[in-house]
Amino acid sequence: MAIKSFHPPQRTLMGPGPSDVSPRVLAAMARPTLGHLDPVFVSMMDEMKALLKYAFQTQNDLTMPVSAPGSAGMETAFVNLVEPSDKVIVCQNGVFGGRMKENVERCGGTPVMVEGTWGRAVDPQQLEDALKANKDAKIVAFVHAETSTGAMSDAKTLVEIAHKYNCLTIVDAVTSLAGSPIKMDEWKIDAIYSGSQKCLSCTPGLSPVSFGEQAIQKIKNRKSKVQSWFLDLNLVMGYWGGATKRAYHHTAPINALYGLHESLVILQEEGIENSWARHHKNHLALRAGIEAMGLNFIVPENERLPQLNAISVPDGVDEAAVRSILLNDYSLEIGAGLGAMAGKVWRIGLMGHASNKRNILLCLNALDDALGRVKAPVNRGVAVEAALMEMAR
Ligand SMILES: *Cc1c(COP(=O)(O)O)cnc(C)c1O
């Protein structure tokens, strides 16, 4: 049997990531591959660093994309900053905080968990109590935008509290970057990581990271080697580093980086404040439609992520059947619940390129049809009108 070329269907991606990729990004990725030390490619890398600094709102020189998905950005932060026996306070209010704990343990550190409520922001008072009880803690880690629940935490306040107790901060901004305000320098975040496939709307597989001066000092003063060769920033910097000559570390994913470059150019053209505002405005339109149907969000309004809308599945409704209808009849993907939320929520992403009016109306129409077909107790035929009214405001 001759296996033929793979041609995926055209979907609309409104789940927790990957999100719809702009045709401009896909076109950029199809351009000719260069050598990873070609001077033309190296000058693109310099532009990439400048664009990423803009996205994170930082002047940090150590700002670059790790050649692997968001999880590798997470590992980069932890393996470089956490030394054996370091105490690390991990705030958990969803699935991704649990992965931070795993990372701390595998680095030989001691995690101290601040267990919050899933579907709520991290409680600053709870963090402060943990810091008071653990004066020897070195690092505070938390997820800014919990994609598993749709909750946004107050990163500025949490970082302030951590610094009061002389802790460095690791912030997961995988879903927040470009969708919700992040001001790395103004908020004095020490280490941050993100992903290419959420609100940047690039293809999956790259993880932008940035490290501030205090974080770099801690890495430089390590007594033990970073246990990951691939993610050791001391070595990666030889390739991505500033003034010095670039040396081979690993073969950069050249064409994937063209894609990220293009997605960051698109962000720069729109303006990051405008991108934040667009995500917020489109959330309000989707919300109007969802609430008109009589469905409910699980996160209180003031702690809600505009780019990830977690909606309760009505009692007795088979949530997977609804998602199947959307996928099969509308070529539309939304997300299921993750971890403790499995079977209880749908997660509708309005991320990056996918955060637009057309997608909102498609999704509300498709949900209206699917919920009717599974006989869910919702108000039919009103969602689109409610969203249009909100859009016209
Ligand atoms: C998606 C996500 C990750 C993991 O990113 P991958 O690219 O899937 O490895 C980490 N943290 C959060 C909050 C995420 O949403």
CSV table of C-alpha atoms and ligand atoms in Angstrom, one decimal:
chain,number,residue,atom,x,y,z
A,1,MET,CA,0.0,0.0,0.0
A,2,ALA,CA,1.3,3.4,-1.0
A,3,ILE,CA,0.8,5.9,1.8
A,4,LYS,CA,-0.1,9.3,0.3
A,5,SER,CA,0.7,12.9,1.4
A,6,PHE,CA,-1.2,14.0,4.5
A,7,HIS,CA,-3.9,16.7,4.0
A,8,PRO,CA,-5.5,17.7,7.3
A,9,PRO,CA,-9.0,19.2,7.2
A,10,GLN,CA,-9.5,22.9,7.7
A,11,ARG,CA,-10.7,23.3,11.3
A,12,THR,CA,-11.5,26.3,13.4
A,13,LEU,CA,-9.5,25.9,16.6
A,14,MET,CA,-11.4,27.4,19.6
A,15,GLY,CA,-10.0,25.1,22.3
A,16,PRO,CA,-7.3,25.6,24.9
A,17,GLY,CA,-4.6,25.7,22.2
A,18,PRO,CA,-3.3,25.3,19.6
A,19,SER,CA,-5.4,28.2,18.2
A,20,ASP,CA,-6.0,29.1,14.6
A,21,VAL,CA,-2.7,29.9,12.9
A,22,SER,CA,-2.7,33.0,10.7
A,23,PRO,CA,-2.1,32.2,7.0
A,24,ARG,CA,0.7,34.7,7.1
A,25,VAL,CA,2.5,32.5,9.7
A,26,LEU,CA,2.0,29.3,7.7
A,27,ALA,CA,3.3,31.1,4.6
A,28,ALA,CA,6.4,32.3,6.5
A,29,MET,CA,7.1,28.7,7.5
A,30,ALA,CA,7.2,27.5,3.9
A,31,ARG,CA,10.1,29.8,3.0
A,32,PRO,CA,13.5,28.4,2.2
A,33,THR,CA,15.4,26.8,5.0
A,34,LEU,CA,18.7,28.5,5.9
A,35,GLY,CA,21.7,27.1,7.9
A,36,HIS,CA,21.3,27.9,11.6
A,37,LEU,CA,24.6,29.9,11.6
A,38,ASP,CA,23.8,31.7,8.3
A,39,PRO,CA,24.3,35.5,8.9
A,40,VAL,CA,20.9,36.2,7.4
A,41,PHE,CA,19.3,33.8,9.8
A,42,VAL,CA,21.3,35.2,12.7
A,43,SER,CA,20.0,38.7,12.0
A,44,MET,CA,16.5,37.3,12.1
A,45,MET,CA,17.2,35.9,15.5
A,46,ASP,CA,18.2,39.4,16.7
A,47,GLU,CA,14.8,40.7,15.4
A,48,MET,CA,13.1,37.8,17.2
A,49,LYS,CA,14.7,38.8,20.5
A,50,ALA,CA,13.5,42.4,20.1
A,51,LEU,CA,10.0,41.3,19.2
A,52,LEU,CA,9.8,38.9,22.2
A,53,LYS,CA,11.0,41.7,24.5
A,54,TYR,CA,8.1,43.8,23.2
A,55,ALA,CA,5.7,40.9,23.8
A,56,PHE,CA,6.9,40.4,27.4
A,57,GLN,CA,7.3,44.1,27.9
A,58,THR,CA,10.9,43.7,29.1
A,59,GLN,CA,14.4,44.9,28.4
A,60,ASN,CA,15.9,41.6,29.6
A,61,ASP,CA,18.7,40.5,27.2
A,62,LEU,CA,18.1,36.9,28.1
A,63,THR,CA,14.9,36.7,26.1
A,64,MET,CA,14.5,34.0,23.5
A,65,PRO,CA,12.4,31.1,22.3
A,66,VAL,CA,13.3,27.6,23.6
A,67,SER,CA,13.2,25.1,20.8
A,68,ALA,CA,10.4,23.0,22.2
A,69,PRO,CA,6.8,23.5,23.4
A,70,GLY,CA,5.6,25.5,26.5
A,71,SER,CA,6.4,22.5,28.8
A,72,ALA,CA,10.0,22.9,27.9
A,73,GLY,CA,9.9,26.6,28.8
A,74,MET,CA,8.5,25.5,32.2
A,75,GLU,CA,11.4,23.1,32.6
A,76,THR,CA,13.9,25.7,31.5
A,77,ALA,CA,12.8,28.0,34.3
A,78,PHE,CA,12.8,25.2,36.9
A,79,VAL,CA,16.0,23.3,36.0
A,80,ASN,CA,18.0,26.5,35.8
A,81,LEU,CA,16.7,28.2,38.9
A,82,VAL,CA,15.9,25.4,41.4
A,83,GLU,CA,19.0,23.9,43.0
A,84,PRO,CA,18.9,20.7,45.1
A,85,SER,CA,17.3,21.3,48.5
A,86,ASP,CA,15.9,24.7,47.5
A,87,LYS,CA,12.4,25.3,48.9
A,88,VAL,CA,9.9,26.5,46.3
A,89,ILE,CA,6.4,27.8,47.0
A,90,VAL,CA,4.1,26.6,44.3
A,91,CYS,CA,0.6,28.1,44.1
A,92,GLN,CA,-1.8,25.6,42.6
A,93,ASN,CA,-5.2,26.5,41.3
A,94,GLY,CA,-5.4,24.1,38.4
A,95,VAL,CA,-3.6,21.4,36.4
A,96,PHE,CA,-0.5,23.4,35.5
A,97,GLY,CA,0.5,24.2,39.0
A,98,GLY,CA,0.7,20.5,39.6
A,99,ARG,CA,3.3,20.2,36.8
A,100,MET,CA,5.3,22.9,38.6
A,101,LYS,CA,5.4,20.7,41.7
A,102,GLU,CA,6.7,17.8,39.6
A,103,ASN,CA,9.4,20.0,38.2
A,104,VAL,CA,10.6,21.2,41.6
A,105,GLU,CA,10.7,17.6,42.9
A,106,ARG,CA,12.7,16.4,39.8
A,107,CYS,CA,15.2,19.2,40.4
A,108,GLY,CA,15.8,17.9,43.9
A,109,GLY,CA,14.0,20.9,45.4
A,110,THR,CA,11.3,20.9,48.1
A,111,PRO,CA,7.9,22.1,47.0
A,112,VAL,CA,5.6,23.8,49.4
A,113,MET,CA,2.1,23.8,48.0
A,114,VAL,CA,-0.3,26.7,48.3
A,115,GLU,CA,-3.6,24.9,47.4
A,116,GLY,CA,-6.2,27.2,46.0
A,117,THR,CA,-9.6,26.6,44.6
A,118,TRP,CA,-9.9,25.4,41.1
A,119,GLY,CA,-11.7,28.0,39.0
A,120,ARG,CA,-10.5,30.9,41.2
A,121,ALA,CA,-7.4,33.2,41.1
A,122,VAL,CA,-4.5,32.4,43.5
A,123,ASP,CA,-5.3,34.1,46.8
A,124,PRO,CA,-2.5,36.6,47.7
A,125,GLN,CA,-3.2,36.2,51.4
A,126,GLN,CA,-2.7,32.4,51.2
A,127,LEU,CA,0.7,33.0,49.5
A,128,GLU,CA,1.7,35.5,52.2
A,129,ASP,CA,0.8,33.0,54.9
A,130,ALA,CA,2.9,30.3,53.3
A,131,LEU,CA,5.9,32.7,53.0
A,132,LYS,CA,5.6,33.7,56.7
A,133,ALA,CA,5.6,30.0,57.6
A,134,ASN,CA,8.6,29.2,55.3
A,135,LYS,CA,11.1,32.0,55.7
A,136,ASP,CA,13.8,29.9,54.0
A,137,ALA,CA,11.9,29.6,50.7
A,138,LYS,CA,13.9,30.8,47.7
A,139,ILE,CA,11.4,30.9,44.8
A,140,VAL,CA,7.6,31.5,44.3
A,141,ALA,CA,6.0,29.9,41.2
A,142,PHE,CA,2.5,30.4,39.9
A,143,VAL,CA,0.5,30.2,36.7
A,144,HIS,CA,-0.7,33.6,35.5
A,145,ALA,CA,-3.5,32.2,33.3
A,146,GLU,CA,-4.7,28.8,34.3
A,147,THR,CA,-5.8,27.2,31.0
A,148,SER,CA,-7.4,24.3,32.8
A,149,THR,CA,-10.0,26.5,34.6
A,150,GLY,CA,-10.0,29.9,32.8
A,151,ALA,CA,-8.9,31.8,35.9
A,152,MET,CA,-6.4,34.7,35.9
A,153,SER,CA,-4.3,35.5,38.9
A,154,ASP,CA,-3.0,38.9,39.9
A,155,ALA,CA,0.6,38.5,38.9
A,156,LYS,CA,1.7,42.0,39.9
A,157,THR,CA,0.5,41.5,43.5
A,158,LEU,CA,1.8,37.9,43.9
A,159,VAL,CA,5.3,39.0,42.7
A,160,GLU,CA,5.3,41.9,45.1
A,161,ILE,CA,4.5,39.6,48.0
A,162,ALA,CA,7.2,37.1,46.9
A,163,HIS,CA,9.8,39.9,46.8
A,164,LYS,CA,8.9,41.1,50.2
A,165,TYR,CA,10.1,37.7,51.5
A,166,ASN,CA,13.2,37.7,49.2
A,167,CYS,CA,12.0,35.1,46.8
A,168,LEU,CA,12.5,35.0,43.1
A,169,THR,CA,9.4,34.5,40.9
A,170,ILE,CA,8.7,32.0,38.1
A,171,VAL,CA,5.5,32.9,36.2
A,172,ASP,CA,3.8,30.7,33.7
A,173,ALA,CA,2.5,33.0,31.0
A,174,VAL,CA,1.8,30.3,28.3
A,175,THR,CA,-1.8,31.3,27.8
A,176,SER,CA,-1.6,34.9,28.9
A,177,LEU,CA,1.1,36.3,26.6
A,178,ALA,CA,-0.6,38.7,24.1
A,179,GLY,CA,-4.1,37.9,25.4
A,180,SER,CA,-4.0,39.6,28.8
A,181,PRO,CA,-1.7,42.3,30.1
A,182,ILE,CA,1.8,41.1,31.2
A,183,LYS,CA,4.4,43.7,32.1
A,184,MET,CA,7.5,41.8,33.0
A,185,ASP,CA,9.7,44.7,34.0
A,186,GLU,CA,7.1,46.9,35.6
A,187,TRP,CA,5.8,44.0,37.7
A,188,LYS,CA,9.4,42.8,38.3
A,189,ILE,CA,8.9,39.2,37.3
A,190,ASP,CA,12.2,37.3,37.5
A,191,ALA,CA,11.6,34.4,35.1
A,192,ILE,CA,8.7,33.9,32.7
A,193,TYR,CA,7.8,31.4,30.0
A,194,SER,CA,5.1,31.1,27.3
A,195,GLY,CA,4.1,29.1,24.3
A,196,SER,CA,3.8,29.8,20.6
A,197,GLN,CA,0.4,28.2,20.0
A,198,LYS,CA,-1.9,30.1,22.3
A,199,CYS,CA,-2.5,33.8,22.0
A,200,LEU,CA,0.5,34.2,19.7
A,201,SER,CA,-1.3,32.0,17.2
A,202,CYS,CA,1.8,30.4,15.8
A,203,THR,CA,2.2,26.7,15.4
A,204,PRO,CA,3.0,24.6,18.5
A,205,GLY,CA,6.5,23.8,19.4
A,206,LEU,CA,8.3,26.9,20.6
A,207,SER,CA,8.5,28.4,24.1
A,208,PRO,CA,9.5,32.1,24.5
A,209,VAL,CA,11.2,32.7,27.8
A,210,SER,CA,12.8,35.7,29.6
A,211,PHE,CA,15.0,35.9,32.6
A,212,GLY,CA,15.8,39.0,34.7
A,213,GLU,CA,19.1,40.0,36.3
A,214,GLN,CA,18.4,38.4,39.7
A,215,ALA,CA,17.5,35.2,38.1
A,216,ILE,CA,20.7,35.1,36.0
A,217,GLN,CA,22.7,35.8,39.2
A,218,LYS,CA,21.2,32.8,40.9
A,219,ILE,CA,21.9,30.6,37.8
A,220,LYS,CA,25.5,31.9,37.6
A,221,ASN,CA,26.1,31.2,41.4
A,222,ARG,CA,24.8,27.6,41.2
A,223,LYS,CA,26.9,25.0,43.0
A,224,SER,CA,25.7,22.1,41.0
A,225,LYS,CA,25.4,21.8,37.2
A,226,VAL,CA,22.0,22.2,35.6
A,227,GLN,CA,20.9,18.6,35.2
A,228,SER,CA,19.5,19.1,31.7
A,229,TRP,CA,22.2,19.6,29.1
A,230,PHE,CA,19.7,20.7,26.5
A,231,LEU,CA,18.0,23.4,28.7
A,232,ASP,CA,21.1,24.6,30.5
A,233,LEU,CA,20.9,28.4,29.8
A,234,ASN,CA,24.6,28.8,30.2
A,235,LEU,CA,25.0,26.7,27.1
A,236,VAL,CA,21.9,27.9,25.2
A,237,MET,CA,23.2,31.4,25.5
A,238,GLY,CA,26.3,30.5,23.5
A,239,TYR,CA,23.9,30.3,20.5
A,240,TRP,CA,21.2,32.9,21.4
A,241,GLY,CA,23.6,35.2,23.3
A,242,GLY,CA,24.3,38.8,22.6
A,243,ALA,CA,27.5,40.3,21.3
A,244,THR,CA,29.7,37.1,21.3
A,245,LYS,CA,30.0,34.9,18.2
A,246,ARG,CA,27.3,32.3,18.0
A,247,ALA,CA,28.4,28.7,18.5
A,248,TYR,CA,26.6,25.5,17.6
A,249,HIS,CA,24.4,24.2,20.5
A,250,HIS,CA,21.6,22.5,18.7
A,251,THR,CA,20.1,22.9,15.3
A,252,ALA,CA,17.5,25.6,15.7
A,253,PRO,CA,14.0,24.7,14.2
A,254,ILE,CA,14.6,27.3,11.4
A,255,ASN,CA,11.2,27.3,9.7
A,256,ALA,CA,9.3,27.1,12.9
A,257,LEU,CA,11.2,30.2,14.0
A,258,TYR,CA,10.2,32.0,10.8
A,259,GLY,CA,6.6,31.3,11.9
A,260,LEU,CA,7.1,32.8,15.4
A,261,HIS,CA,8.9,35.8,13.9
A,262,GLU,CA,5.9,36.4,11.6
A,263,SER,CA,3.4,36.0,14.5
A,264,LEU,CA,5.3,38.5,16.5
A,265,VAL,CA,5.4,40.9,13.6
A,266,ILE,CA,1.6,40.6,13.4
A,267,LEU,CA,1.4,41.4,17.1
A,268,GLN,CA,3.6,44.4,16.7
A,269,GLU,CA,1.5,45.7,13.8
A,270,GLU,CA,-1.7,45.4,15.9
A,271,GLY,CA,0.0,46.8,19.0
A,272,ILE,CA,0.0,44.8,22.2
A,273,GLU,CA,-2.5,47.0,24.0
A,274,ASN,CA,-4.9,46.6,21.1
A,275,SER,CA,-4.4,42.8,21.2
A,276,TRP,CA,-5.3,42.8,24.9
A,277,ALA,CA,-8.3,45.0,24.3
A,278,ARG,CA,-9.5,42.8,21.4
A,279,HIS,CA,-9.3,39.7,23.5
A,280,HIS,CA,-11.4,41.4,26.2
A,281,LYS,CA,-14.0,42.8,23.8
A,282,ASN,CA,-14.5,39.4,22.1
A,283,HIS,CA,-14.8,37.7,25.5
A,284,LEU,CA,-17.7,40.1,26.3
A,285,ALA,CA,-19.5,39.2,23.0
A,286,LEU,CA,-19.1,35.5,23.6
A,287,ARG,CA,-20.2,35.9,27.2
A,288,ALA,CA,-23.4,37.7,26.1
A,289,GLY,CA,-24.3,34.7,23.8
A,290,ILE,CA,-23.4,32.1,26.3
A,291,GLU,CA,-25.4,33.8,29.1
A,292,ALA,CA,-28.4,34.4,26.9
A,293,MET,CA,-28.5,30.6,26.4
A,294,GLY,CA,-28.7,30.2,30.1
A,295,LEU,CA,-25.2,28.7,30.5
A,296,ASN,CA,-22.8,29.7,33.2
A,297,PHE,CA,-19.1,30.5,33.5
A,298,ILE,CA,-17.3,28.7,36.3
A,299,VAL,CA,-14.9,31.6,37.1
A,300,PRO,CA,-16.2,34.9,38.7
A,301,GLU,CA,-16.2,37.7,36.2
A,302,ASN,CA,-13.3,39.7,37.7
A,303,GLU,CA,-11.0,36.6,37.8
A,304,ARG,CA,-11.9,35.4,34.3
A,305,LEU,CA,-9.5,35.0,31.3
A,306,PRO,CA,-10.9,36.6,28.2
A,307,GLN,CA,-9.0,34.1,26.0
A,308,LEU,CA,-10.2,30.9,27.8
A,309,ASN,CA,-13.9,30.6,28.6
A,310,ALA,CA,-14.7,27.7,30.9
A,311,ILE,CA,-18.5,27.0,30.8
A,312,SER,CA,-20.4,24.6,33.0
A,313,VAL,CA,-21.9,21.6,31.3
A,314,PRO,CA,-25.6,21.5,32.2
A,315,ASP,CA,-26.7,18.5,34.3
A,316,GLY,CA,-27.4,15.3,32.4
A,317,VAL,CA,-25.7,16.6,29.1
A,318,ASP,CA,-23.1,14.4,27.4
A,319,GLU,CA,-20.4,17.0,26.9
A,320,ALA,CA,-18.4,14.8,24.5
A,321,ALA,CA,-21.4,14.4,22.2
A,322,VAL,CA,-21.7,18.1,21.9
A,323,ARG,CA,-18.1,18.5,21.0
A,324,SER,CA,-18.4,15.7,18.4
A,325,ILE,CA,-21.3,17.6,16.7
A,326,LEU,CA,-19.2,20.7,16.6
A,327,LEU,CA,-16.2,18.9,15.2
A,328,ASN,CA,-18.0,16.7,12.7
A,329,ASP,CA,-20.7,19.2,11.4
A,330,TYR,CA,-18.9,22.5,11.9
A,331,SER,CA,-15.2,21.5,11.8
A,332,LEU,CA,-15.0,23.5,15.0
A,333,GLU,CA,-12.9,22.4,17.9
A,334,ILE,CA,-13.5,23.4,21.5
A,335,GLY,CA,-11.9,22.0,24.6
A,336,ALA,CA,-13.0,19.4,27.2
A,337,GLY,CA,-12.4,19.7,30.9
A,338,LEU,CA,-8.9,18.8,32.2
A,339,GLY,CA,-8.0,17.0,35.4
A,340,ALA,CA,-10.7,17.6,38.1
A,341,MET,CA,-12.8,19.5,35.6
A,342,ALA,CA,-13.0,16.6,33.1
A,343,GLY,CA,-16.7,16.0,32.0
A,344,LYS,CA,-17.8,19.2,33.9
A,345,VAL,CA,-16.8,22.0,31.6
A,346,TRP,CA,-16.3,23.1,28.0
A,347,ARG,CA,-13.3,25.3,27.4
A,348,ILE,CA,-13.8,27.8,24.6
A,349,GLY,CA,-10.6,29.5,23.5
A,350,LEU,CA,-10.6,32.9,21.9
A,351,MET,CA,-6.9,33.1,21.4
A,352,GLY,CA,-4.9,35.3,19.1
A,353,HIS,CA,-5.9,35.0,15.5
A,354,ALA,CA,-9.0,32.9,16.6
A,355,SER,CA,-10.3,35.7,18.7
A,356,ASN,CA,-12.6,37.3,16.1
A,357,LYS,CA,-16.3,38.0,15.5
A,358,ARG,CA,-16.7,35.4,12.9
A,359,ASN,CA,-15.5,32.6,15.2
A,360,ILE,CA,-17.8,33.8,18.0
A,361,LEU,CA,-20.9,33.7,15.8
A,362,LEU,CA,-19.9,30.3,14.3
A,363,CYS,CA,-19.4,28.9,17.8
A,364,LEU,CA,-22.6,30.2,19.2
A,365,ASN,CA,-24.6,29.0,16.2
A,366,ALA,CA,-23.0,25.6,16.4
A,367,LEU,CA,-23.5,25.3,20.1
A,368,ASP,CA,-27.2,26.3,19.7
A,369,ASP,CA,-27.7,23.5,17.2
A,370,ALA,CA,-25.7,20.9,19.1
A,371,LEU,CA,-27.3,21.7,22.5
A,372,GLY,CA,-30.7,21.4,20.9
A,373,ARG,CA,-29.9,18.1,19.4
A,374,VAL,CA,-28.8,16.6,22.7
A,375,LYS,CA,-31.9,18.1,24.3
A,376,ALA,CA,-30.0,20.3,26.7
A,377,PRO,CA,-32.1,22.7,28.8
A,378,VAL,CA,-31.0,26.0,27.2
A,379,ASN,CA,-32.6,29.0,25.5
A,380,ARG,CA,-32.5,28.4,21.8
A,381,GLY,CA,-32.2,30.9,19.0
A,382,VAL,CA,-31.1,33.9,21.2
A,383,ALA,CA,-27.3,33.6,21.5
A,384,VAL,CA,-26.2,35.1,18.2
A,385,GLU,CA,-28.5,38.1,18.6
A,386,ALA,CA,-27.2,38.7,22.1
A,387,ALA,CA,-23.6,38.5,20.9
A,388,LEU,CA,-24.3,40.9,18.0
A,389,MET,CA,-25.9,43.4,20.4
A,390,GLU,CA,-22.8,43.3,22.5
A,391,MET,CA,-20.5,43.7,19.5
A,392,ALA,CA,-22.5,46.8,18.4
A,393,ARG,CA,-21.9,48.5,21.8
B,1,LIG,C1,-0.5,24.9,27.2
B,1,LIG,C2,0.1,25.2,28.6
B,1,LIG,C3,1.3,24.7,29.0
B,1,LIG,C4,2.1,23.7,28.2
B,1,LIG,O1,2.4,24.1,26.9
B,1,LIG,P1,2.8,22.9,25.8
B,1,LIG,O2,3.1,23.8,24.6
B,1,LIG,O3,1.5,22.1,25.7
B,1,LIG,O4,3.9,22.2,26.3
B,1,LIG,C5,1.8,25.1,30.2
B,1,LIG,N1,1.1,26.0,31.0
B,1,LIG,C6,-0.1,26.5,30.6
B,1,LIG,C7,-0.8,27.4,31.5
B,1,LIG,C8,-0.6,26.1,29.4
B,1,LIG,O5,-1.8,26.6,29.1
